[in-house]
Every structure is written in C-alpha cells, then in structure tokens.
C-alpha cells in the first residue's frame, strides 16, 4: 500500500472542498485505486467539515499538528488529539520541520505521539536533516536521534507512518538523487526495525514532490509514499502525481 498525503499548511477556506471533490472523483474511478491511500491535512478550521463530507470516501482527513496535553487544558490556542479525533480526523502529522523550528523538541514530540495514539489517531511522524547537517554528512546520525528519541517498541507500528523530509528540500525544488534517497530510506528502515523489532512502519518521502519530480521516485521500492506540500493545493497537480507514479 502506498500513501499520497497532501499537507495544505496555512491554506484553504470551506469552499476549497472543491479541490478534494475532484481528487475523490479521480480516485474512485482510478484503476490503481486499491494500490494507494489518500490523506489530506487541511488547517484545523476545515477538519470537521471535510471529515464529515469524506467519511467512507477515498480521502481520509488528518491534522497538521496536535498539542502535547490531553483532553483539555488552559493553554490558549492549543488543540488536543482528543479534540481532533472528536471531529472525525483519522491521522495527525507530528514533528513537521515548521513546528520543530517553532520549538517542538523530542520530549514534546514524544508526548504528542503518545496522546495521539491514545486517541486512536494514526501518526505521520516527520523527520529530516537540514542543509548544514547534510553537508557535514550527519544525515543518518540526525535521523537516528529523531527516531530513537521519540518512538518506542510499545507503540503499534501499524499506527505510525514516517515521513522523511529533508529540510533543504521542502518548498525549494531541490531533490535528493534517487540513489541518495534509496540509501537513506534503507538506513531509516534499518533504524526502525531496530526500534520495533523486525518490521518497519511505512516510510514516505516529502520535499518538492510534484507531477514532474514524482517520476524519479518511481523506482525506489523502499519509499512507501509521499508527503506533498505545495502541489497538494491543486487537484490537477495532485492527481497528476498519482497518475505519473503509476504510468
Ligand atoms: C511539506 O511542507 O511537508 C512539503 C513537503 O512541502 P513541499 O512539497 O512544498 O516541498
């Protein structure tokens, strides 16, 4: 099973539902539809509406983040996993580099993962090295620390998806070579097999994936899908990514 996950970031109003309707229409007729799952993470404001409309459809809805306390607290602007689950989301991103940048550390991320899993939200856990770390050949050391500091054997690996997103690639048009990515994916799965004892959760790639760049990732069997930012805001681009992947 492959995953195509669209991260809308700070984008969308209730009318933006038309984008998802087009994607859903494509997916329901696609001859490859059984081979993949589509998940969209809109902003908090749209989760309830979208989750209701796409209940039992081809698209699942997730949040882009969640708070590290549960179910309620006195923290202004915080939204807990319990609250997210209660409006119909099935997934949540945790550890996106945008949020790590704003102060999410490993300790906090671990609480987020624990509360999300407790509320039966599947976790899309984002990891990735920055430009300097890559230049200094620290990629695997960084990824290993990000994974080992947060994930535990007792978490059910079926409820966790890893999104490898090199920070230098997000929104920049810069891509790892397929050989580079294949090697990194193999290393990530090795680390995960160590944590989870034997089997690894799914590992996705994210960073400047669009309808053109998707072609270079087709041959990398170790990659179980994609986390797509910018290109997920256009139904045409998102559909073309899926089409070109299976072409
Ligand atoms: C992201 O923000 O998670 C992302 C992958 O963005 P983009 O596809 O625009 O690089």
Coordinates of C-alpha atoms and ligand atoms in Angstrom, one line a residue:
X1 CA 0.0 0.0 0.0
X2 CA 1.4 3.4 -1.0
X3 CA 0.4 6.8 0.6
X4 CA -0.2 10.1 -1.1
X5 CA -0.5 12.7 1.7
X6 CA -1.3 16.3 1.0
X7 CA -0.3 18.8 3.6
X8 CA -2.2 22.1 3.0
X9 CA -0.3 24.1 5.6
X10 CA -1.9 27.6 6.0
X11 CA -4.2 27.2 3.0
X12 CA -7.9 26.8 2.5
X13 CA -11.4 28.0 3.3
X14 CA -14.7 26.0 3.4
X15 CA -15.1 26.5 -0.4
X16 CA -11.7 24.8 -1.0
X17 CA -13.6 21.5 -0.7
X18 CA -13.9 21.5 -4.5
X19 CA -10.2 20.5 -4.7
X20 CA -10.9 17.4 -2.6
X21 CA -14.0 16.6 -4.5
X22 CA -12.1 16.5 -7.8
X23 CA -9.4 14.3 -6.2
X24 CA -12.0 12.0 -4.8
X25 CA -13.8 11.6 -8.2
X26 CA -10.5 10.7 -9.8
X27 CA -9.6 8.2 -7.1
X28 CA -13.0 6.4 -7.1
X29 CA -12.6 5.7 -10.8
X30 CA -8.8 5.1 -11.0
X31 CA -7.8 1.5 -12.0
X32 CA -5.0 1.7 -9.5
X33 CA -7.2 2.9 -6.6
X34 CA -6.6 -0.3 -4.5
X35 CA -2.8 0.3 -4.5
X36 CA -2.8 3.6 -2.5
X37 CA -4.4 5.7 0.2
X38 CA -5.0 9.5 0.0
X39 CA -4.8 11.6 3.2
X40 CA -5.2 15.4 3.3
X41 CA -4.2 17.5 6.3
X42 CA -6.1 20.8 6.0
X43 CA -5.9 23.5 8.7
X44 CA -7.8 22.9 11.9
X45 CA -10.7 25.1 10.8
X46 CA -11.6 22.7 8.0
X47 CA -11.2 19.3 9.6
X48 CA -14.7 18.8 10.9
X49 CA -16.4 19.8 7.6
X50 CA -14.0 17.8 5.4
X51 CA -14.1 14.7 7.6
X52 CA -17.9 14.7 7.5
X53 CA -18.1 15.0 3.7
X54 CA -15.4 12.4 3.0
X55 CA -16.5 9.9 5.6
X56 CA -16.4 6.5 3.9
X57 CA -14.9 8.1 0.7
X58 CA -11.5 7.6 -0.8
X59 CA -9.9 10.5 1.1
X60 CA -9.0 10.5 4.9
X61 CA -8.5 13.6 6.8
X62 CA -5.8 14.4 9.3
X63 CA -4.5 17.4 11.3
X64 CA -1.1 19.1 10.7
X65 CA -0.2 19.1 14.4
X66 CA -1.6 18.5 17.8
X67 CA -1.0 19.7 21.3
X68 CA 1.0 17.8 23.9
X69 CA -1.7 17.8 26.5
X70 CA -5.0 16.0 26.6
X71 CA -8.0 16.1 26.6
X72 CA -8.4 19.8 27.7
X73 CA -6.1 22.4 29.2
X74 CA -5.7 26.1 29.9
X75 CA -3.3 26.7 27.0
X76 CA -4.6 29.4 24.7
X77 CA -4.9 28.3 21.0
X78 CA -4.0 24.7 21.8
X79 CA -5.9 21.8 20.1
X80 CA -5.5 18.4 21.7
X81 CA -5.5 14.9 20.0
X82 CA -8.8 14.2 21.8
X83 CA -10.4 17.3 20.2
X84 CA -9.0 16.5 16.7
X85 CA -10.3 12.9 16.9
X86 CA -13.7 14.1 18.1
X87 CA -14.3 16.0 14.8
X88 CA -13.5 13.0 12.6
X89 CA -9.8 13.2 11.8
X90 CA -8.0 9.8 11.5
X91 CA -4.4 11.0 11.2
X92 CA -2.1 13.7 12.5
X93 CA 1.2 15.0 11.4
X94 CA 3.7 15.3 14.2
X95 CA 7.2 16.8 14.1
X96 CA 6.9 18.8 10.8
X97 CA 10.1 20.9 10.5
X98 CA 7.9 24.1 10.6
X99 CA 6.9 23.1 14.1
X100 CA 10.3 21.8 15.2
X101 CA 11.6 25.3 14.1
X102 CA 9.0 26.9 16.4
X103 CA 10.2 24.9 19.4
X104 CA 8.9 21.4 19.2
X105 CA 11.6 19.3 20.8
X106 CA 11.9 15.5 21.1
X107 CA 10.4 15.4 24.6
X108 CA 7.4 17.4 23.5
X109 CA 7.0 15.3 20.3
X110 CA 7.0 12.1 22.3
X111 CA 4.1 13.4 24.4
X112 CA 2.3 14.4 21.2
X113 CA 2.8 10.9 19.7
X114 CA 1.6 9.2 22.9
X115 CA -1.6 11.3 23.2
X116 CA -2.3 10.9 19.5
X117 CA -2.0 7.1 19.7
X118 CA -4.1 7.0 22.9
X119 CA -6.9 8.8 21.0
X120 CA -6.6 6.4 18.1
X121 CA -5.1 8.9 15.7
X122 CA -2.6 7.4 13.3
X123 CA 0.7 9.4 13.5
X124 CA 2.6 10.7 10.5
X125 CA 5.9 11.4 12.2
X126 CA 8.2 13.8 10.2
X127 CA 12.0 13.7 10.4
X128 CA 14.7 15.3 8.3
X129 CA 18.1 16.9 8.3
X130 CA 19.0 20.5 7.4
X131 CA 21.4 21.8 4.8
X132 CA 24.4 22.0 7.1
X133 CA 23.8 18.6 8.6
X134 CA 23.7 17.1 5.1
X135 CA 26.8 19.0 4.1
X136 CA 28.6 17.6 7.1
X137 CA 27.4 14.1 6.4
X138 CA 25.4 13.9 9.6
X139 CA 22.1 12.9 7.9
X140 CA 21.8 9.4 9.4
X141 CA 23.0 10.5 12.8
X142 CA 20.4 13.2 12.9
X143 CA 17.6 10.9 11.6
X144 CA 18.5 8.2 14.1
X145 CA 18.3 10.6 17.0
X146 CA 15.0 12.0 15.9
X147 CA 13.5 8.5 15.6
X148 CA 15.1 6.9 18.7
X149 CA 14.3 9.9 21.0
X150 CA 10.5 9.7 20.2
X151 CA 9.5 6.2 19.1
X152 CA 9.2 3.2 21.3
X153 CA 8.8 -0.5 20.7
X154 CA 5.5 -0.5 22.6
X155 CA 3.9 1.8 20.0
X156 CA 2.0 -0.1 17.4
X157 CA 3.9 0.3 14.2
X158 CA 0.7 -0.1 12.2
X159 CA -0.4 3.3 13.7
X160 CA 2.8 5.1 12.7
X161 CA 4.0 6.3 9.3
X162 CA 7.4 8.0 9.0
X163 CA 7.8 11.0 6.6
X164 CA 11.4 11.6 5.7
X165 CA 11.5 15.3 4.7
X166 CA 15.0 16.8 4.2
X167 CA 14.5 20.4 5.3
X168 CA 16.6 21.7 2.4
X169 CA 14.2 20.2 0.0
X170 CA 10.9 21.5 1.4
X171 CA 9.5 24.1 -0.9
X172 CA 12.8 24.7 -2.6
X173 CA 12.6 22.5 -5.7
X174 CA 15.8 20.8 -4.6
X175 CA 15.7 17.0 -4.6
X176 CA 17.9 14.2 -3.3
X177 CA 19.1 11.9 -6.2
X178 CA 17.3 8.6 -6.4
X179 CA 20.4 6.7 -5.2
X180 CA 20.8 9.1 -2.3
X181 CA 17.2 8.7 -1.3
X182 CA 17.2 4.9 -1.7
X183 CA 20.2 4.6 0.6
X184 CA 18.7 6.9 3.2
X185 CA 15.4 5.0 3.1
X186 CA 17.2 1.7 3.7
X187 CA 19.0 3.2 6.7
X188 CA 15.8 4.6 8.1
X189 CA 14.1 1.2 7.8
X190 CA 17.1 -0.4 9.5
X191 CA 16.8 2.0 12.4
X192 CA 13.0 1.4 12.6
X193 CA 13.4 -2.3 12.5
X194 CA 15.7 -2.0 15.5
X195 CA 13.2 0.1 17.4
X196 CA 10.2 -2.0 16.5
X197 CA 12.0 -5.4 16.5
X198 CA 11.9 -6.8 13.0
X199 CA 9.2 -4.9 10.9
X200 CA 9.4 -1.3 9.9
X201 CA 6.5 1.2 9.6
X202 CA 5.9 2.7 6.2
X203 CA 8.5 5.3 5.2
X204 CA 7.4 8.2 2.9
X205 CA 9.4 10.9 1.2
X206 CA 8.5 14.6 1.3
X207 CA 10.1 17.7 -0.2
X208 CA 9.3 19.3 -3.6
X209 CA 7.3 16.4 -4.9
X210 CA 5.2 17.4 -7.9
X211 CA 3.9 15.9 -11.1
X212 CA 7.3 16.1 -12.7
X213 CA 9.7 15.1 -9.9
X214 CA 7.5 12.1 -8.9
X215 CA 8.9 10.2 -11.9
X216 CA 12.4 9.9 -10.4
X217 CA 10.9 8.3 -7.2
X218 CA 9.1 5.5 -9.1
X219 CA 11.9 3.0 -9.0
X220 CA 12.6 3.4 -5.2
X221 CA 10.8 0.4 -3.7
X222 CA 11.8 1.4 -0.2
X223 CA 9.7 4.5 -0.4
X224 CA 6.1 3.8 0.6
X225 CA 4.5 7.0 -0.5
X226 CA 4.8 10.8 -0.4
X227 CA 4.1 13.8 1.7
X228 CA 3.2 16.6 -0.7
X229 CA 3.0 20.3 0.3
X230 CA 2.7 23.0 -2.4
X231 CA 1.4 20.6 -5.1
X232 CA -1.4 19.3 -2.9
X233 CA -3.3 22.6 -3.2
X234 CA -4.0 21.9 -6.8
X235 CA -6.3 19.0 -7.7
X236 CA -4.7 18.7 -11.1
X237 CA -1.2 18.5 -9.8
X238 CA -2.1 16.1 -7.0
X239 CA -4.0 13.8 -9.5
X240 CA -1.1 14.0 -12.0
X241 CA 1.3 13.0 -9.2
X242 CA -0.7 9.8 -8.7
X243 CA -1.2 9.2 -12.5
X244 CA 2.5 9.7 -13.3
X245 CA 3.6 7.5 -10.4
X246 CA 1.7 4.5 -11.8
X247 CA 2.3 5.3 -15.5
Ligands
LIG1 C1 5.9 19.9 3.4 O1 5.8 21.0 3.8 O2 5.7 18.9 4.1 C2 6.4 19.7 2.0 C3 6.8 18.5 1.6 O3 6.3 20.8 1.2 P1 6.7 20.9 -0.4 O4 6.0 19.7 -1.1 O5 6.0 22.1 -0.9 O6 8.1 20.9 -0.6

